PDB file of C-alpha atoms in Angstrom:
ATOM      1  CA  UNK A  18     -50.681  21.002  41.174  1.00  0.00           C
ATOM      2  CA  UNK A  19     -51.342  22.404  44.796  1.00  0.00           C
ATOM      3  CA  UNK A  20     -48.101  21.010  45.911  1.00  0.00           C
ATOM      4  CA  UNK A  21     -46.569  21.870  42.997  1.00  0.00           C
ATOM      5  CA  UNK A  22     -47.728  25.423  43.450  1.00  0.00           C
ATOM      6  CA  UNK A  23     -46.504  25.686  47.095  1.00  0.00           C
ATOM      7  CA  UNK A  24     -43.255  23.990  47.019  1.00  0.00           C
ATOM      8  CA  UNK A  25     -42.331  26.802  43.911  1.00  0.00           C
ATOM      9  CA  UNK A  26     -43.947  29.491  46.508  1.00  0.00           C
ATOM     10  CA  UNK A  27     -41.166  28.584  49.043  1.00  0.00           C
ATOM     11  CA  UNK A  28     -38.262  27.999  46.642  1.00  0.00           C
ATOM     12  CA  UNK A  29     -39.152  31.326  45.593  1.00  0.00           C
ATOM     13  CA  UNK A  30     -39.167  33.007  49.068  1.00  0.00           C
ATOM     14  CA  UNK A  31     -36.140  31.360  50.065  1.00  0.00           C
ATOM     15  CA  UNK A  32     -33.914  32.459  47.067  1.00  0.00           C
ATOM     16  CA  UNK A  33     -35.285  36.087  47.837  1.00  0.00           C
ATOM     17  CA  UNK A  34     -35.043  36.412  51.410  1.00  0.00           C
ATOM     18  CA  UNK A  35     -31.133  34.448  50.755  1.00  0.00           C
ATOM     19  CA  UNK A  36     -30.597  37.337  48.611  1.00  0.00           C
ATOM     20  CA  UNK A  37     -31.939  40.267  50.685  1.00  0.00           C
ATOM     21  CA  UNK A  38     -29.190  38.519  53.881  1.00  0.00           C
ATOM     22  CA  UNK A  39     -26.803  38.313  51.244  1.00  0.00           C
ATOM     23  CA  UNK A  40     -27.459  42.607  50.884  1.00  0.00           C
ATOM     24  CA  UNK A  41     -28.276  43.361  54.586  1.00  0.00           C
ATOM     25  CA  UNK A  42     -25.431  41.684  56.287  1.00  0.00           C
ATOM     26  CA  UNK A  43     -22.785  44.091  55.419  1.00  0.00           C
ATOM     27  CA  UNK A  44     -24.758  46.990  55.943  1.00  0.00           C
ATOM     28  CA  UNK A  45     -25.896  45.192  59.659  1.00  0.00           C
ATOM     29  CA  UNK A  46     -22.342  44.192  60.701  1.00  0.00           C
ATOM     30  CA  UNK A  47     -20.948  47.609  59.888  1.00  0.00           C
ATOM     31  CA  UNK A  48     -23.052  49.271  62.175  1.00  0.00           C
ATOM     32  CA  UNK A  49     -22.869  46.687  64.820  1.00  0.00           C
ATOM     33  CA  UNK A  50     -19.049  46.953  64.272  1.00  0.00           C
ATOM     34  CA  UNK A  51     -19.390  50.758  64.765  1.00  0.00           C
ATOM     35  CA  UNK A  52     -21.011  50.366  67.988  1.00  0.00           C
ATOM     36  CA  UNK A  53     -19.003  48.070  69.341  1.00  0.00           C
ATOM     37  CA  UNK A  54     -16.066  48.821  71.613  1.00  0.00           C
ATOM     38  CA  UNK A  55     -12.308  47.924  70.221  1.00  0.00           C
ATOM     39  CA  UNK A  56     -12.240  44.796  72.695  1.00  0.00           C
ATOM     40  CA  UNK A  57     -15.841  43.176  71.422  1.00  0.00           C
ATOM     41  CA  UNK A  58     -14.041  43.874  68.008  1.00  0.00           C
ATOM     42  CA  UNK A  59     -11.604  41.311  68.352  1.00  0.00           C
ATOM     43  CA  UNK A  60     -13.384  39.240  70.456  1.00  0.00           C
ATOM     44  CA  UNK A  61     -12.922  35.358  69.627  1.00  0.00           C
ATOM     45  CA  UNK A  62     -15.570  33.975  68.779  1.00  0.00           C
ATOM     46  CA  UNK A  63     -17.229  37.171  67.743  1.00  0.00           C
ATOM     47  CA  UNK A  64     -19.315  39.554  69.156  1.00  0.00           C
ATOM     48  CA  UNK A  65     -22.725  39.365  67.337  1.00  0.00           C
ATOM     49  CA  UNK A  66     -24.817  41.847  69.345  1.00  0.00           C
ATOM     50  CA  UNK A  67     -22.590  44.202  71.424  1.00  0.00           C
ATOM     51  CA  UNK A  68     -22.996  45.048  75.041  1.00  0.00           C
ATOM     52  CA  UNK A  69     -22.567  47.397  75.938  1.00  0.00           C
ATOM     53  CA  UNK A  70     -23.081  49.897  73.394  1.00  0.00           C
ATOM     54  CA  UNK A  71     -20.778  52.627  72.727  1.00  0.00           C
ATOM     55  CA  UNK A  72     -21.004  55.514  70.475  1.00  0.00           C
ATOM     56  CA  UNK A  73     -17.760  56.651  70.954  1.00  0.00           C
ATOM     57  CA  UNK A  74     -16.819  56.154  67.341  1.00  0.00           C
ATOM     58  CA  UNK A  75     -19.678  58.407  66.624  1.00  0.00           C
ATOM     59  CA  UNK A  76     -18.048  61.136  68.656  1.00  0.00           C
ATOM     60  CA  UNK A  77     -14.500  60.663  67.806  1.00  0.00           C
ATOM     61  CA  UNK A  78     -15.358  61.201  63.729  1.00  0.00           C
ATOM     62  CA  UNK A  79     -17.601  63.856  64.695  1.00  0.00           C
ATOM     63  CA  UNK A  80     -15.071  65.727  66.943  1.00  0.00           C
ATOM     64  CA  UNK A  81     -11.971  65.336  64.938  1.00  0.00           C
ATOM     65  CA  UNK A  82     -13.561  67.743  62.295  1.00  0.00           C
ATOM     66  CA  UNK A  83     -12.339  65.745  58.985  1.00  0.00           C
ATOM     67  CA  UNK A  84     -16.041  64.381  58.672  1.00  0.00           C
ATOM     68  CA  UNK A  85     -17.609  66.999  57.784  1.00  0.00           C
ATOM     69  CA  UNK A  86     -15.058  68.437  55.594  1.00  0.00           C
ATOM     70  CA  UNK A  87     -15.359  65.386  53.593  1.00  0.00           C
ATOM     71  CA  UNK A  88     -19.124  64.975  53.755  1.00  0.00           C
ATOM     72  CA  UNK A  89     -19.289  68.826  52.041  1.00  0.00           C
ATOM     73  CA  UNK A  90     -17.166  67.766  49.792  1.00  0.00           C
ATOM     74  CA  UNK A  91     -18.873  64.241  48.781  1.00  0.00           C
ATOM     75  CA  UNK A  92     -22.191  66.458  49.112  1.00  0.00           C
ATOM     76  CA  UNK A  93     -21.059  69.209  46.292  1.00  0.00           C
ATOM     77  CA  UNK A  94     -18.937  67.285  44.136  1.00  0.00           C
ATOM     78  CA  UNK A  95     -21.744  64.526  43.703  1.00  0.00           C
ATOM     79  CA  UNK A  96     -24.216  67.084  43.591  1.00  0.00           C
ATOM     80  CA  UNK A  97     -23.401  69.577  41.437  1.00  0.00           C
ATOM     81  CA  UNK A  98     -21.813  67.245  38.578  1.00  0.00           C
ATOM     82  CA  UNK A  99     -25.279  64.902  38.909  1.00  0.00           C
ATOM     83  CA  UNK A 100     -27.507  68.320  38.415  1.00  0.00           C
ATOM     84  CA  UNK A 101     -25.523  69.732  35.319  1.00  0.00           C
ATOM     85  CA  UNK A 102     -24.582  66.017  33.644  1.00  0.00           C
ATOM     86  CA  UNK A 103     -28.725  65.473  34.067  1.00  0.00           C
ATOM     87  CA  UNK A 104     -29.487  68.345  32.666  1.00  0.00           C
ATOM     88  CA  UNK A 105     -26.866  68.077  29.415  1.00  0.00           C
ATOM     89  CA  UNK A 106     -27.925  64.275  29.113  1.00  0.00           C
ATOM     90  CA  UNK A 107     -31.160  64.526  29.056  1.00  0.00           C
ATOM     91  CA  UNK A 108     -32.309  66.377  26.056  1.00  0.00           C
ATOM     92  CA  UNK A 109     -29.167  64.934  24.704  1.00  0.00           C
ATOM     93  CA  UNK A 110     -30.682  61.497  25.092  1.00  0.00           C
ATOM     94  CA  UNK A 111     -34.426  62.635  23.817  1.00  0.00           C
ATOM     95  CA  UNK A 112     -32.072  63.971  20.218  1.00  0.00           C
ATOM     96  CA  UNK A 113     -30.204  60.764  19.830  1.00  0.00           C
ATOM     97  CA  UNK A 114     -33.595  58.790  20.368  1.00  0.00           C
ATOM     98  CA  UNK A 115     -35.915  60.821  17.992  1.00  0.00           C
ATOM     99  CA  UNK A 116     -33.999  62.458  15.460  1.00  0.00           C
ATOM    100  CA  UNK A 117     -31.953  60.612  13.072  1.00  0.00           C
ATOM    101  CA  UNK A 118     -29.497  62.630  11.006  1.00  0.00           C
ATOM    102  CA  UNK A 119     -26.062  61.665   8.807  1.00  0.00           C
ATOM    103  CA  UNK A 120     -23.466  60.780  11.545  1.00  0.00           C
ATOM    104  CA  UNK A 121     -25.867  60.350  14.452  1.00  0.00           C
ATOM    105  CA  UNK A 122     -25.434  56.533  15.140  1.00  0.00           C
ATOM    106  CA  UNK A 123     -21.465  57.383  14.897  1.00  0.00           C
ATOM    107  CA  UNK A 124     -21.246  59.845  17.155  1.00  0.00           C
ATOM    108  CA  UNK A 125     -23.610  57.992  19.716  1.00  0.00           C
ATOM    109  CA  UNK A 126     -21.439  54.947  19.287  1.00  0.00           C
ATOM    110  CA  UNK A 127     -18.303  57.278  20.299  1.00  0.00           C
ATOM    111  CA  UNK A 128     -20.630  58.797  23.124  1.00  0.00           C
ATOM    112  CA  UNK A 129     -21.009  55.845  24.538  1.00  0.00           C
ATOM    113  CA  UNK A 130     -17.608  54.118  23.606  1.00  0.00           C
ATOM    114  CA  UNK A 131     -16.093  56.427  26.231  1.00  0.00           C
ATOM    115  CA  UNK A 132     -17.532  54.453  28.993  1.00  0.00           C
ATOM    116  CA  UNK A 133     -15.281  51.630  27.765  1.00  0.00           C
ATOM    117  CA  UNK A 134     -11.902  52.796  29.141  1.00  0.00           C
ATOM    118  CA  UNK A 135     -10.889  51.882  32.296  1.00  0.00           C
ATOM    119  CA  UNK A 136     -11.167  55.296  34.492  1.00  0.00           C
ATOM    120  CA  UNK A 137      -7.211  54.621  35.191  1.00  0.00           C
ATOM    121  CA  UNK A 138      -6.120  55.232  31.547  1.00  0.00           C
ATOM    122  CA  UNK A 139      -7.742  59.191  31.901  1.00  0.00           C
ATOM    123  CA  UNK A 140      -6.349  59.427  35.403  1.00  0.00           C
ATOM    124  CA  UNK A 141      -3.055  60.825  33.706  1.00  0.00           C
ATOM    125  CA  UNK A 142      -4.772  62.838  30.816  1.00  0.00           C
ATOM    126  CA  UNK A 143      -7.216  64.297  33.440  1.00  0.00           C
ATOM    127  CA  UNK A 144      -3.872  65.205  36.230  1.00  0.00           C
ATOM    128  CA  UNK A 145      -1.639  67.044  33.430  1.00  0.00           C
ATOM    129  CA  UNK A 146      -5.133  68.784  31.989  1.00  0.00           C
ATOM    130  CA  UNK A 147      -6.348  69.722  35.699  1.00  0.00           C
ATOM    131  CA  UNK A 148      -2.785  70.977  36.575  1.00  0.00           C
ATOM    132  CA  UNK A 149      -2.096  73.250  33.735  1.00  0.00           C
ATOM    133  CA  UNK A 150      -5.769  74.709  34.628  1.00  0.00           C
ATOM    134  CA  UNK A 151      -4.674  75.341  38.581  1.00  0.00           C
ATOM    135  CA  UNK A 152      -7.495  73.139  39.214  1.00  0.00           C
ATOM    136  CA  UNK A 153      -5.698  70.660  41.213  1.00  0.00           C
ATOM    137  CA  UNK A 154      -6.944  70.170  45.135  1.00  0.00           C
ATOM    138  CA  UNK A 155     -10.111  71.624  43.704  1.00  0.00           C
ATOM    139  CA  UNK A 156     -14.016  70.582  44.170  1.00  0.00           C
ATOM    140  CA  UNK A 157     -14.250  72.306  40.570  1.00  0.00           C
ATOM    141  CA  UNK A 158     -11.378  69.385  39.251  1.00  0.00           C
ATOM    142  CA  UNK A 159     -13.133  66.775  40.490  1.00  0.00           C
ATOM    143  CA  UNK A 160     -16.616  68.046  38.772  1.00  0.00           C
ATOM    144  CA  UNK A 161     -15.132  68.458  35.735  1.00  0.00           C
ATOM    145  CA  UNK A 162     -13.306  65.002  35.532  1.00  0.00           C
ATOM    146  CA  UNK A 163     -16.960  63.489  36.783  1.00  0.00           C
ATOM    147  CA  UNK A 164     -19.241  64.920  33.832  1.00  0.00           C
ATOM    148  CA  UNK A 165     -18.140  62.701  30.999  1.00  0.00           C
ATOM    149  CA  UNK A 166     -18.222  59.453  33.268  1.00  0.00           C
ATOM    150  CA  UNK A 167     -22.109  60.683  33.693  1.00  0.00           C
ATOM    151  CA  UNK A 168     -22.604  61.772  31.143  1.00  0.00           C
ATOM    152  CA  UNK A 169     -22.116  59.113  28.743  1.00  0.00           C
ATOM    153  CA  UNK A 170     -23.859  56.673  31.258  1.00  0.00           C
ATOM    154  CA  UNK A 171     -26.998  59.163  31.564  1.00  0.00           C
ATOM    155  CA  UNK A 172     -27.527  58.864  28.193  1.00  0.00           C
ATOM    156  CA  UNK A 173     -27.426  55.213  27.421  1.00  0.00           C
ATOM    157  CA  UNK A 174     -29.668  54.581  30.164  1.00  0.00           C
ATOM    158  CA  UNK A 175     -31.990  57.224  28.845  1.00  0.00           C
ATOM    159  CA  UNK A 176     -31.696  56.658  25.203  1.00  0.00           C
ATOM    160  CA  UNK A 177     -33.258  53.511  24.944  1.00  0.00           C
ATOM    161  CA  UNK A 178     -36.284  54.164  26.873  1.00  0.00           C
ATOM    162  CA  UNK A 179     -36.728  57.844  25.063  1.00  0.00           C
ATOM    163  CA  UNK A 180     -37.047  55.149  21.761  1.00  0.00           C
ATOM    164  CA  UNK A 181     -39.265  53.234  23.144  1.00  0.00           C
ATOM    165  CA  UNK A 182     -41.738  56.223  23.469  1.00  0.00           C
ATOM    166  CA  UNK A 183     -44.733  55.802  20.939  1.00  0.00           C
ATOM    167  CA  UNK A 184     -44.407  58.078  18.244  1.00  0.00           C
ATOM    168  CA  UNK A 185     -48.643  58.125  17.912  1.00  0.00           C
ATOM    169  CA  UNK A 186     -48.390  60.263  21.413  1.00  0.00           C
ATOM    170  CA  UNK A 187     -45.708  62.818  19.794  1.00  0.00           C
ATOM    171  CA  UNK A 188     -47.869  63.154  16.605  1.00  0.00           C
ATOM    172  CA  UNK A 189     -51.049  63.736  18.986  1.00  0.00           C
ATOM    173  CA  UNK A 190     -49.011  66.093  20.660  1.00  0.00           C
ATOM    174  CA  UNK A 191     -48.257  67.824  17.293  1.00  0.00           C
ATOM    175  CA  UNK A 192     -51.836  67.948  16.401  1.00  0.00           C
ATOM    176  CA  UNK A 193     -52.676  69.759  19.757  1.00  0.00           C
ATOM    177  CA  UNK A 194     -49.847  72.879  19.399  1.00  0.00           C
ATOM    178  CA  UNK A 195     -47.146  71.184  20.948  1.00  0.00           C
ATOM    179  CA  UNK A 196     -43.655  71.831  19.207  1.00  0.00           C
ATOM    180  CA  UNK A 197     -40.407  69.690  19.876  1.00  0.00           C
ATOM    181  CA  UNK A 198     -39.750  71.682  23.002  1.00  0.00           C
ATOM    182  CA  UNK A 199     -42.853  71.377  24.393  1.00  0.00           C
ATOM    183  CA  UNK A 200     -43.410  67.569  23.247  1.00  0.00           C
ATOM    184  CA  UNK A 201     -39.975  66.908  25.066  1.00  0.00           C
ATOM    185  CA  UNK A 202     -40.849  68.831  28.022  1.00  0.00           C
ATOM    186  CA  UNK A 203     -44.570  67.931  28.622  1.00  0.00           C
ATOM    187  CA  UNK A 204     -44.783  64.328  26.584  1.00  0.00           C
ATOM    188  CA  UNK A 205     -41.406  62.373  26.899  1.00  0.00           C
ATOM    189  CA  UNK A 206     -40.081  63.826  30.429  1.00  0.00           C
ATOM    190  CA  UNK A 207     -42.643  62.943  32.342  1.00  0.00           C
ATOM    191  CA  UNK A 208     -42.989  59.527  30.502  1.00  0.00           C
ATOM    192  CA  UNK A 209     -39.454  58.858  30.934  1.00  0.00           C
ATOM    193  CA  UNK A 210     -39.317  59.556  34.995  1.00  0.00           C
ATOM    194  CA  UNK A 211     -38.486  55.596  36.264  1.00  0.00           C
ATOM    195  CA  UNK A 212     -35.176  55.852  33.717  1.00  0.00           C
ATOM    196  CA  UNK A 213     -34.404  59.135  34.829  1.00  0.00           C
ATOM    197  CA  UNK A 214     -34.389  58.351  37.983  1.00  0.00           C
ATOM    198  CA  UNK A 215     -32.762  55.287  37.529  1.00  0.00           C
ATOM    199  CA  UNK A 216     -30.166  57.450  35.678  1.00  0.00           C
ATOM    200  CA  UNK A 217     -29.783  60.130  38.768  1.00  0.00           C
ATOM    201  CA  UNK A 218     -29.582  57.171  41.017  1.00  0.00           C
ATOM    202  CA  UNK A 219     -26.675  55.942  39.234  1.00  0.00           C
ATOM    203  CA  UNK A 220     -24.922  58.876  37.981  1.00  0.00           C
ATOM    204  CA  UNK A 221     -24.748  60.097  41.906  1.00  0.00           C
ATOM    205  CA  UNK A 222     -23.501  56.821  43.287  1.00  0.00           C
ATOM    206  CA  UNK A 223     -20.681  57.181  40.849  1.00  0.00           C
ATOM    207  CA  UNK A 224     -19.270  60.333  41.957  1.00  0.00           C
ATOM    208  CA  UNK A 225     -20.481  59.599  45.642  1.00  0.00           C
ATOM    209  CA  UNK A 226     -18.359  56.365  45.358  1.00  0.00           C
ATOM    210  CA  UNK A 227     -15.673  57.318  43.228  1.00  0.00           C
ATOM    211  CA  UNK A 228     -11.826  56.872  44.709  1.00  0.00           C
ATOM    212  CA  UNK A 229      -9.383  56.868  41.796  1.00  0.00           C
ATOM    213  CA  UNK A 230      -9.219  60.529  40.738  1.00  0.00           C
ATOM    214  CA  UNK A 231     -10.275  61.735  44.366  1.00  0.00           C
ATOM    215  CA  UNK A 232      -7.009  60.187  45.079  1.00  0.00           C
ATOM    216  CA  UNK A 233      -5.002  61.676  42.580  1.00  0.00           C
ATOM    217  CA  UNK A 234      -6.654  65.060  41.967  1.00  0.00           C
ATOM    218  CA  UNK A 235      -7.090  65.960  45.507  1.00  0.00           C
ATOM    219  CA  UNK A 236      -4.356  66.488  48.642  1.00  0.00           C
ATOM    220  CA  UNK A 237      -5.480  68.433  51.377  1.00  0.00           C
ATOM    221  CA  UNK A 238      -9.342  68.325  53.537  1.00  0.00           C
ATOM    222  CA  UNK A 239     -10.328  70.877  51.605  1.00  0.00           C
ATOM    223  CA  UNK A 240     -11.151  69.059  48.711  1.00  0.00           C
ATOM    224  CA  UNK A 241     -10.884  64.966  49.202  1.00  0.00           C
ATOM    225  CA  UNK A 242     -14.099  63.226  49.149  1.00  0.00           C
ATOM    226  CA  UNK A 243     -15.496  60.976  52.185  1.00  0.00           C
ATOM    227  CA  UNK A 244     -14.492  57.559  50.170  1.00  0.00           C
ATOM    228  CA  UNK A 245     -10.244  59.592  50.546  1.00  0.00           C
ATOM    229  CA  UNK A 246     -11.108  59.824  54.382  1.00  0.00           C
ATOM    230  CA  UNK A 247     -11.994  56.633  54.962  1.00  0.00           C
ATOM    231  CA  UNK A 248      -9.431  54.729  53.161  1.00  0.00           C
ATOM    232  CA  UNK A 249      -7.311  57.090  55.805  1.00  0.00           C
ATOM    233  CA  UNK A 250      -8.506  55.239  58.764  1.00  0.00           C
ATOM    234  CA  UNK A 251      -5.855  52.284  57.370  1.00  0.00           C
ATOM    235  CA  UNK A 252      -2.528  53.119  58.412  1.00  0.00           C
ATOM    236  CA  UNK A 253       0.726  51.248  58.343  1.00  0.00           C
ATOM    237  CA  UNK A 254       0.421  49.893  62.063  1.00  0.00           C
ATOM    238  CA  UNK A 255      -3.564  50.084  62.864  1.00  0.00           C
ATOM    239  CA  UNK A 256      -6.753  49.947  61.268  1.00  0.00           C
ATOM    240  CA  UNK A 257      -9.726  51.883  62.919  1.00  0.00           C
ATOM    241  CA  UNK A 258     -12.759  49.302  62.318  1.00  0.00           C
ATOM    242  CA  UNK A 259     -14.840  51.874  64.507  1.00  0.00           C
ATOM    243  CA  UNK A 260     -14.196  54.800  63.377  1.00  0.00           C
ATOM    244  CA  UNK A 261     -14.133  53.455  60.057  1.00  0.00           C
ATOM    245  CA  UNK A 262     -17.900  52.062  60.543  1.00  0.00           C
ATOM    246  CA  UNK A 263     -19.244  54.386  61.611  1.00  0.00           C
ATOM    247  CA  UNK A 264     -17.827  56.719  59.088  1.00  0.00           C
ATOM    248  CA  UNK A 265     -19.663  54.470  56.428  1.00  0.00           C
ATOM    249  CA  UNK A 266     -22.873  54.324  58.522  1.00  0.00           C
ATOM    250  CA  UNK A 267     -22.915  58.505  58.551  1.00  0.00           C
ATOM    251  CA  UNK A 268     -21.666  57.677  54.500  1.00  0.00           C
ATOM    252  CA  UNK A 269     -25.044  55.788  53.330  1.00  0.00           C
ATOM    253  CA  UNK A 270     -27.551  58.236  54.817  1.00  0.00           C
ATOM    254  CA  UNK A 271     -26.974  61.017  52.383  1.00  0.00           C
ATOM    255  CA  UNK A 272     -27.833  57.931  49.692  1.00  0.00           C
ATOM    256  CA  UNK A 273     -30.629  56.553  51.557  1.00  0.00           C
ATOM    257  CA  UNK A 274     -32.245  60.131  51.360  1.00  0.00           C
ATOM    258  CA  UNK A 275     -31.601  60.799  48.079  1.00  0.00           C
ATOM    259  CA  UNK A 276     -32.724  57.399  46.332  1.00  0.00           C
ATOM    260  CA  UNK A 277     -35.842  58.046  48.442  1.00  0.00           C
ATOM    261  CA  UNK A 278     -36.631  61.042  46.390  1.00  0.00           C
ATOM    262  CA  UNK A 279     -35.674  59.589  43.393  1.00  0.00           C
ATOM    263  CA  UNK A 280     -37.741  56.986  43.549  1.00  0.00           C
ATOM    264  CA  UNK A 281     -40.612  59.178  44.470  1.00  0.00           C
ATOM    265  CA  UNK A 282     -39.864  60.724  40.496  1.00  0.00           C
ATOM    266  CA  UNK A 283     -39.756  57.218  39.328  1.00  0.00           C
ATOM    267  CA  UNK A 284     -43.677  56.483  40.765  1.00  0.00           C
ATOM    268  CA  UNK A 285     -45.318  59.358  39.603  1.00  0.00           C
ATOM    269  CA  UNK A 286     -43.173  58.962  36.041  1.00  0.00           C
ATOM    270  CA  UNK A 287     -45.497  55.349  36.110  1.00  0.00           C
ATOM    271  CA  UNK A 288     -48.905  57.732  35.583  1.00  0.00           C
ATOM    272  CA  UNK A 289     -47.653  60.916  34.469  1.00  0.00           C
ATOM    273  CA  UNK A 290     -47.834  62.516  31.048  1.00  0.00           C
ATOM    274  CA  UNK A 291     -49.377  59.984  29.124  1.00  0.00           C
ATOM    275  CA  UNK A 292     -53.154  62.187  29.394  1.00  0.00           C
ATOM    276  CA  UNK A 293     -53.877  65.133  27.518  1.00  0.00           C
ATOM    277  CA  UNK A 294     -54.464  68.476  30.349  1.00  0.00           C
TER     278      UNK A 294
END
């Protein structure tokens, strides 16, 4: 039984730390790669651990002034279209989940459907629709085109767990003033914070990451996301690994930060709103 016990112990701590090297090693050669100089790069065998160091990839993004033209725009695009899409989706999810009415399962079904079609089929639609609005090269184009991706994957994420919400804490609500408002506010919000912050985690990764209608709704710096500047470091004759790496190293931090604070609204969510003030 002992043995038993132990040898399942170390199966089980080999699959996971197999897993977490199976996450980490990208992340850890990228940076390595982005302090590396362009000979250690193409070193044969490879250069695990570089030496020296260089941060001259660092610099050269830095200095060349496209970085931060992208980052604003990766920053405002995924920003602004996570804020609004959470707060549509939200009560949008709590009405699916509690309030049945003729149509509603239809018109969830189509909500949801939408997620179904390839983003390339809308990449025309989306084009001739942006153009004919003067939207095109535009932070607004890209915001728009981004809400009904998020949208519609907001609220599946969040309608389920707004149904699984016990009605018996709604009804105690009702007994104690509360109306639907105020029981969505004060009863399933707070309730529901580890899905909605699963859902913001999500819903900004997908515009963060997005390329396909960066790439066709955008065309100068002024408005092309970071993922449009780094597929730029591949030319015809050269690809910048270093500037490249270090590009995506500067890339994750924004994400880092931000799924730090969402997860912050998923713990409290674990032991909030459940007790009457």
């Amino acid at each position: 039984m002992m043995k038993s016990f132990k040898l399942s112990n170390i199966l089980s701590y080999f699959i996971l730390i197999a897993m977490s090297a199976f996450v980490i090693f990208p992340f850890l050669w990228t940076f390595l790669t982005s302090i590396k100089t362009e000979i250690q790069m193409f070193s044969v065998p490879p250069v695990w651990i570089p030496d020296p160091v260089t941060t001259q990839h660092y610099s050269d993004i830095i200095d060349e002034g496209q970085f931060q033209a992208f980052m604003k725009n990766s920053l405002t695009v995924s920003g602004v279209s996570t804020l609004i899409s959470m707060l549509v989706s939200i009560p949008a999810a709590y009405g699916f989940a509690k309030y049945r009415y003729k149509f509603s399962g239809l018109l969830f079904a189509t909500v949801v459907a939408i997620r179904m079609f390839p983003p390339i089929v809308m990449g025309v639609p989306f084009f001739l629709m942006m153009r004919q609005l003067g939207l095109i090269d535009t932070n607004l184009a890209l915001i728009i085109t981004y809400l009904p991706l998020q949208l519609t994957l907001i609220i599946w994420i969040l309608e389920g767990f707004f149904r699984q919400i016990p009605n018996e804490i709604e009804e105690a609500a009702e007994i104690d003033g509360l109306g639907t408002f105020g029981k969505f506010l004060k009863i399933a919000v707070p309730l529901s914070m580890p899905a909605i912050g699963v859902a913001s985690i999500f819903s900004f990764l997908a515009a963060w990451n997005e390329f396909m209608f960066a790439l066709t709704l955008t065309r100068t710096d002024a408005s092309q996301t970071m993922p449009i500047g780094i597929a730029g470091y591949v030319t015809t004759f050269q690809t910048f690994w270093g500037k490249m790496s270090a590009t995506g190293i500067l890339y994750i931090i924004p994400v880092i930060i931000f799924t730090i604070f969402a997860q912050k609204g998923m713990i409290k969510g674990l032991t909030a709103g459940a007790t009457k003030e």
